[in-house]
Amino acid sequence: MTSAAPATTRPARAPERRLLGLLGPAFVAAIAYVDPGNVAANLSAGAGYGYLLVWVLVLANVMAVLVQYLSAKLGLVTGKSLPELLGQRMPRAGRLAYWVQAEVIAAATDLAEVIGGAIALNLLFGTPLLLGGIIVGVVSMVLLAIQSRRGQRPFEFVILGMLVIITIGFVGGLFFSPLDWGGVAGGLVPRFEGTETVLLAASMLGATVMPHAIYVHSALARDRHGVSTNPGRIRRLLKATRWDVGLALVLAGGVNIAMLLLAASALPGVAGTDTIEGAHAAITAALGPVVGVVFAVGLLASGLASTSVGCYAGATIMDGLLHVRIPLLIRRVITIIPALIVLGVGFDPTLALVLSQVLLSVGIPFALIPLAYLTAKRSLMGEFVNRLPMRIITAIVVAAIVLLNIALIYLTLTGAA
């Protein structure tokens, strides 16, 4: 059986003639930006505060473009993933501790995604949540088998297909719910209205810039294009990566904004929209059963695709930090167990989603700060090192993301919201 991550000594491929042929890795990473955690945060913000927090999603997406580009750049220039580079620079005890926190974050990500998929099956077919979680796990194993046996390119096509379904599912409702364009424009002005909106903004950001997407994108870019020491080829790949990241995250960001706009236009002030089930019921009541079904299908595709990518990310983390490779399918079986336990004991799925977002927030600095440091290190990046303006912008972005996530943790744990 194919191991969890390809060897880093893989030679560079011959350059494709067309830029289009180099696109793909960012669309896989972008799945992390439209997972069930995003659905819960965006719908709650739109239903509760209308267009007020549109600016948060726009800003978060701009930040995400920078972060994901730097991750891919690190993998292409060095030929190593972010976890590999960290593992090379840490003593054994440090590597083990870092791996534990990274795996906990990956498990929290998987928890939210499996639960989201199980909720979608329940909405569509009345499937019990535990059985739904098992079905999500089985289907995700099939998706991972495609990557293991067919390679990354076919896996990218499958994930891209699911991204299209997600887009239709979450954007389709806008065709049945007219927008207040003046309100949309007003929502682009940064402001808050009380502590609750700060919590929502931090939740939306925490559900957007995700640690596992940062770790895995460096590996996805490297594994797709191979390792090259040719500066000309690297420059071409970086140009393609800028297009790849830009297009993928404009699509993912558009989906997130569409979710908020849908809730703001169709669900303002509606009670119960703080849960996915409640939001689905409200959407169905306001816009009709067809829109409700399309929304649930989008949620299902979101859970299936994101949990598969999350498992791939976990394998990348383990391989880079511990140099241990577990076949992806075996890892899938192991990592789905916590989610099945949560679903099996009847734990509130919405609360589980909230707690998972808090854990993700804890892990963000551990991924972002090393990424900013390594891409600014000339001895590692050579001529492709981040220049001073980029280092300043990166530092500002990292500080903003870390501070907002600290606010999310504090407000959630203290109940200040």
XYZ file of C-alpha atoms in Angstrom:
417
model
C 0.000 0.000 0.000
C 1.224 3.473 -0.845
C 2.714 5.401 2.050
C 1.194 8.560 3.450
C 3.484 11.016 1.721
C 5.796 10.806 -1.290
C 9.553 10.940 -0.827
C 11.125 14.372 -0.997
C 13.866 13.189 -3.361
C 11.405 12.925 -6.206
C 12.965 14.549 -9.287
C 11.471 17.601 -10.948
C 9.068 17.046 -13.783
C 9.548 18.580 -17.177
C 7.840 21.990 -17.243
C 4.351 21.978 -18.751
C 3.899 24.213 -21.724
C 0.703 25.833 -20.495
C 0.185 27.633 -17.213
C -3.180 25.918 -16.793
C -1.454 22.563 -16.439
C 0.370 23.789 -13.333
C -2.779 24.689 -11.408
C -4.344 22.394 -8.837
C -2.643 22.153 -5.414
C -4.225 25.367 -4.110
C -7.711 24.119 -4.974
C -7.121 21.104 -2.720
C -5.891 23.326 0.105
C -8.839 25.687 -0.480
C -11.263 22.976 0.626
C -10.204 23.843 4.187
C -11.731 27.280 3.657
C -15.251 25.982 2.911
C -15.628 23.276 5.556
C -18.609 22.884 7.949
C -16.952 25.182 10.502
C -17.162 28.009 7.976
C -20.826 27.228 7.349
C -21.733 27.555 11.033
C -19.757 30.777 11.559
C -20.898 32.531 8.387
C -24.590 31.696 8.755
C -24.613 32.802 12.399
C -22.958 36.109 11.494
C -25.337 36.838 8.619
C -28.515 35.851 10.426
C -27.599 37.692 13.591
C -26.008 40.876 12.256
C -26.915 41.104 8.595
C -24.162 42.485 6.377
C -22.127 43.928 9.261
C -19.224 41.452 9.054
C -18.782 41.126 5.299
C -15.492 42.982 5.708
C -14.164 40.226 7.986
C -14.502 37.608 5.251
C -12.929 39.890 2.638
C -9.987 40.642 4.943
C -9.646 36.995 5.995
C -9.517 35.894 2.365
C -6.814 38.440 1.517
C -4.789 37.167 4.468
C -5.376 33.580 3.391
C -4.054 34.278 -0.116
C -0.774 35.507 1.356
C -0.470 32.648 3.848
C -1.211 29.884 1.339
C 1.131 31.375 -1.253
C 3.977 31.465 1.274
C 3.311 27.847 2.235
C 3.414 26.696 -1.396
C 6.472 28.864 -2.034
C 8.295 27.246 0.873
C 7.653 23.771 -0.518
C 8.656 24.664 -4.077
C 11.867 26.513 -3.205
C 13.175 24.143 -0.525
C 11.732 20.877 -1.799
C 10.459 20.172 1.715
C 7.191 20.617 3.546
C 6.792 22.972 6.494
C 6.634 20.044 8.978
C 9.814 18.563 7.484
C 11.711 21.826 7.853
C 10.537 22.209 11.433
C 11.450 18.621 12.210
C 14.989 19.191 10.952
C 15.426 22.138 13.308
C 14.057 20.639 16.531
C 15.453 18.187 19.056
C 13.542 14.945 19.486
C 11.581 16.166 22.517
C 10.602 19.336 20.695
C 9.515 17.413 17.616
C 7.334 15.112 19.704
C 5.693 18.014 21.564
C 5.120 19.938 18.354
C 3.696 16.844 16.674
C 1.256 16.280 19.543
C -0.202 19.786 19.268
C -0.329 19.565 15.466
C -2.093 16.192 15.584
C -4.599 17.493 18.146
C -5.353 20.378 15.795
C -5.705 17.975 12.856
C -8.047 15.800 14.935
C -10.147 18.855 15.838
C -10.388 19.711 12.157
C -11.472 16.194 11.292
C -14.021 16.222 14.100
C -15.792 19.261 12.685
C -15.722 17.927 9.143
C -17.075 14.464 9.949
C -19.791 15.956 12.141
C -20.710 18.388 9.374
C -21.005 15.548 6.866
C -23.088 13.503 9.309
C -25.427 16.457 9.858
C -25.825 16.809 6.082
C -26.804 13.139 5.713
C -29.276 13.582 8.552
C -30.810 16.595 6.837
C -31.023 14.858 3.464
C -32.063 11.338 4.446
C -32.772 11.344 8.179
C -29.661 9.210 8.718
C -28.730 8.855 12.424
C -25.661 10.954 13.185
C -23.438 8.011 14.168
C -24.280 6.089 10.999
C -23.771 9.287 9.024
C -20.314 9.690 10.527
C -19.423 6.125 9.513
C -20.653 6.752 5.954
C -18.604 9.949 5.747
C -15.548 7.997 6.920
C -16.065 5.246 4.339
C -16.542 7.683 1.457
C -13.490 9.674 2.514
C -11.501 6.421 2.450
C -12.553 5.973 -1.171
C -11.337 9.498 -1.959
C -8.019 8.823 -0.241
C -7.676 5.551 -2.143
C -7.778 7.584 -5.354
C -4.813 9.612 -4.110
C -2.927 6.532 -2.915
C -3.391 4.484 -6.073
C -3.876 7.027 -8.849
C -1.657 9.871 -7.677
C -2.252 13.483 -6.825
C -3.615 14.749 -10.153
C -6.758 12.539 -10.194
C -7.252 13.386 -6.500
C -7.131 17.078 -7.418
C -9.816 16.586 -10.070
C -12.113 14.800 -7.613
C -11.649 17.494 -4.970
C -12.197 20.208 -7.601
C -15.458 18.492 -8.595
C -16.582 18.567 -4.983
C -15.582 22.223 -4.739
C -17.924 22.921 -7.660
C -20.745 21.112 -5.828
C -19.994 23.096 -2.668
C -20.100 26.325 -4.650
C -23.477 25.496 -6.191
C -24.845 24.345 -2.849
C -23.915 27.472 -0.925
C -24.284 30.089 -3.673
C -27.467 28.799 -5.288
C -29.733 30.260 -2.618
C -28.705 33.794 -3.565
C -30.680 33.478 -6.804
C -33.868 33.188 -4.738
C -33.093 35.859 -2.148
C -32.558 39.461 -3.307
C -29.700 41.334 -1.692
C -29.590 44.817 -0.243
C -26.577 46.091 -2.161
C -26.396 49.195 -0.022
C -26.139 46.939 3.013
C -23.460 44.865 1.287
C -21.430 48.012 0.593
C -21.876 49.124 4.186
C -20.635 45.747 5.367
C -17.274 46.444 3.744
C -16.577 49.147 6.350
C -14.655 47.593 9.293
C -16.594 47.907 12.568
C -18.094 45.900 15.406
C -21.317 46.128 17.377
C -20.588 44.666 20.785
C -18.601 41.742 22.134
C -20.667 39.127 20.310
C -19.606 40.491 16.928
C -15.949 40.336 17.977
C -16.457 36.679 18.866
C -18.150 36.004 15.541
C -15.396 37.810 13.632
C -12.731 35.767 15.396
C -14.709 32.579 14.715
C -14.995 33.451 11.028
C -11.273 34.115 10.840
C -10.459 30.955 12.800
C -12.598 28.954 10.387
C -10.829 30.559 7.417
C -7.067 30.484 8.079
C -6.592 26.905 9.258
C -3.330 25.340 10.492
C -3.642 22.073 8.593
C -4.079 23.945 5.293
C -0.819 25.784 5.971
C 1.052 22.566 6.693
C -0.339 20.597 3.777
C -0.026 23.192 1.005
C 3.771 23.128 1.200
C 3.627 19.375 0.627
C 0.933 19.529 -2.072
C 2.944 21.983 -4.174
C 6.173 20.014 -3.738
C 4.561 16.632 -4.418
C 2.740 17.869 -7.492
C 5.678 19.597 -9.199
C 8.643 17.660 -7.827
C 11.872 19.044 -6.410
C 13.806 21.463 -8.624
C 17.013 23.464 -8.181
C 16.591 25.319 -11.476
C 15.867 28.988 -10.625
C 14.071 29.522 -13.930
C 11.706 26.631 -13.324
C 11.095 27.710 -9.744
C 10.190 31.198 -10.934
C 7.733 29.717 -13.416
C 6.207 27.523 -10.727
C 5.898 30.467 -8.348
C 4.124 32.461 -11.064
C 1.728 29.560 -11.596
C 1.267 29.256 -7.835
C 0.231 32.892 -7.544
C -2.502 32.231 -10.102
C -3.378 28.922 -8.460
C -3.756 30.435 -4.984
C -5.508 33.546 -6.247
C -8.126 31.670 -8.263
C -8.719 28.987 -5.629
C -9.159 31.391 -2.752
C -11.248 33.874 -4.726
C -13.601 30.938 -5.322
C -13.498 29.777 -1.690
C -13.814 33.342 -0.403
C -16.746 33.961 -2.713
C -18.505 30.892 -1.321
C -17.976 32.098 2.250
C -19.254 35.569 1.441
C -22.247 34.039 -0.370
C -23.147 32.072 2.767
C -23.117 35.230 4.877
C -25.088 37.201 2.271
C -27.666 34.418 2.026
C -28.198 34.435 5.781
C -28.250 38.238 5.890
C -30.873 38.483 3.146
C -33.083 35.493 3.977
C -32.616 34.867 7.711
C -32.258 38.235 9.482
C -33.285 37.886 13.116
C -34.533 34.306 12.659
C -34.109 32.268 15.847
C -32.198 28.985 15.860
C -29.723 29.845 13.124
C -26.807 29.383 15.513
C -26.870 25.688 14.558
C -26.479 24.201 11.091
C -29.733 22.266 11.472
C -31.579 25.413 12.506
C -30.105 27.422 9.649
C -31.083 24.696 7.174
C -34.647 24.657 8.502
C -34.835 28.440 8.248
C -33.436 28.439 4.687
C -35.945 25.763 3.672
C -38.819 27.700 5.212
C -37.757 31.008 3.658
C -36.632 29.880 0.191
C -38.280 26.508 -0.347
C -37.348 22.820 -0.077
C -35.303 22.753 -3.290
C -32.900 25.391 -1.978
C -32.771 23.511 1.329
C -31.764 20.289 -0.438
C -29.152 22.050 -2.563
C -27.708 23.607 0.595
C -27.540 20.221 2.356
C -25.829 18.639 -0.664
C -23.230 21.405 -0.565
C -22.708 20.754 3.149
C -22.252 17.028 2.484
C -19.668 17.669 -0.237
C -17.929 20.085 2.125
C -17.657 17.479 4.876
C -16.507 14.683 2.556
C -13.860 16.715 0.738
C -12.514 18.560 3.763
C -12.144 15.455 5.916
C -10.168 13.744 3.132
C -7.818 16.720 2.785
C -7.522 16.922 6.569
C -6.397 13.308 6.740
C -3.797 13.985 4.041
C -2.588 16.947 6.104
C -2.253 14.800 9.210
C -0.109 12.326 7.300
C 2.093 15.181 6.082
C 2.559 16.397 9.653
C 3.489 12.949 10.983
C 5.886 12.221 8.140
C 7.634 15.572 8.425
C 8.034 15.684 12.201
C 8.433 12.008 13.134
C 9.556 10.486 9.820
C 6.788 7.915 10.286
C 4.568 7.004 7.358
C 1.231 5.327 7.915
C -0.831 4.409 4.833
C -3.553 6.992 4.367
C -6.385 4.462 4.572
C -5.169 3.108 7.908
C -4.775 6.630 9.192
C -8.329 7.403 8.064
C -9.664 4.544 10.197
C -7.724 5.753 13.254
C -8.523 9.452 12.989
C -12.271 9.041 12.517
C -12.664 7.333 15.902
C -12.889 10.560 18.003
C -15.639 11.938 15.764
C -17.596 8.686 15.952
C -17.301 8.693 19.742
C -18.665 12.251 19.905
C -21.566 11.319 17.636
C -22.171 8.008 19.411
C -22.450 9.420 22.944
C -24.930 12.066 21.833
C -22.679 15.082 22.446
C -24.165 18.301 21.089
C -22.748 18.479 17.523
C -22.955 22.272 17.398
C -21.007 22.585 20.660
C -18.453 20.133 19.274
C -18.045 22.382 16.219
C -17.514 25.432 18.448
C -14.911 23.675 20.598
C -13.101 22.416 17.504
C -12.791 25.999 16.240
C -11.253 27.038 19.569
C -8.660 24.267 19.253
C -7.897 25.366 15.701
C -7.304 28.874 16.992
C -4.774 27.543 19.502
C -2.810 25.902 16.704
C -2.651 28.834 14.281
C 0.445 30.560 15.787
C 2.384 27.271 15.695
C 1.943 27.160 11.912
C 1.989 30.841 10.981
C 4.984 32.099 12.919
C 7.406 29.406 11.633
C 6.112 29.951 8.094
C 6.830 33.683 8.287
C 10.261 33.035 9.826
C 11.386 30.371 7.349
C 10.281 32.217 4.206
C 12.254 35.267 5.419
C 15.440 33.219 5.983
C 17.927 33.854 3.168
C 20.108 30.852 4.002
C 17.079 28.650 3.317
C 15.242 30.491 0.532
C 18.213 31.979 -1.357
C 17.176 34.468 -4.045
C 13.505 33.676 -3.349
C 13.602 34.971 0.207
C 10.788 37.345 1.190
C 11.824 40.945 0.583
C 11.445 43.602 3.282
C 7.977 44.831 2.172
C 6.712 41.252 2.102
C 8.232 40.546 5.521
C 6.472 43.606 6.970
C 3.118 42.668 5.429
C 3.521 39.070 6.595
C 4.325 40.211 10.141
C 1.204 42.400 10.208
C -0.983 39.580 8.887
C 0.426 37.053 11.355
C -0.028 39.469 14.282
C -3.627 40.247 13.271
C -4.584 36.588 12.894
C -2.934 35.558 16.161
C -4.508 38.423 18.135
C -7.999 37.750 16.794
C -7.683 34.080 17.624
C -6.487 34.898 21.133
C -9.641 37.011 21.438
C -11.730 34.042 20.231
C -10.193 31.732 22.822
C -10.631 34.254 25.638
C -14.219 35.170 24.796
C -15.254 31.558 24.334
C -13.662 30.217 27.503
C -14.737 33.114 29.728
C -18.233 33.352 28.317
C -17.756 37.054 27.831
C -19.808 37.061 24.655
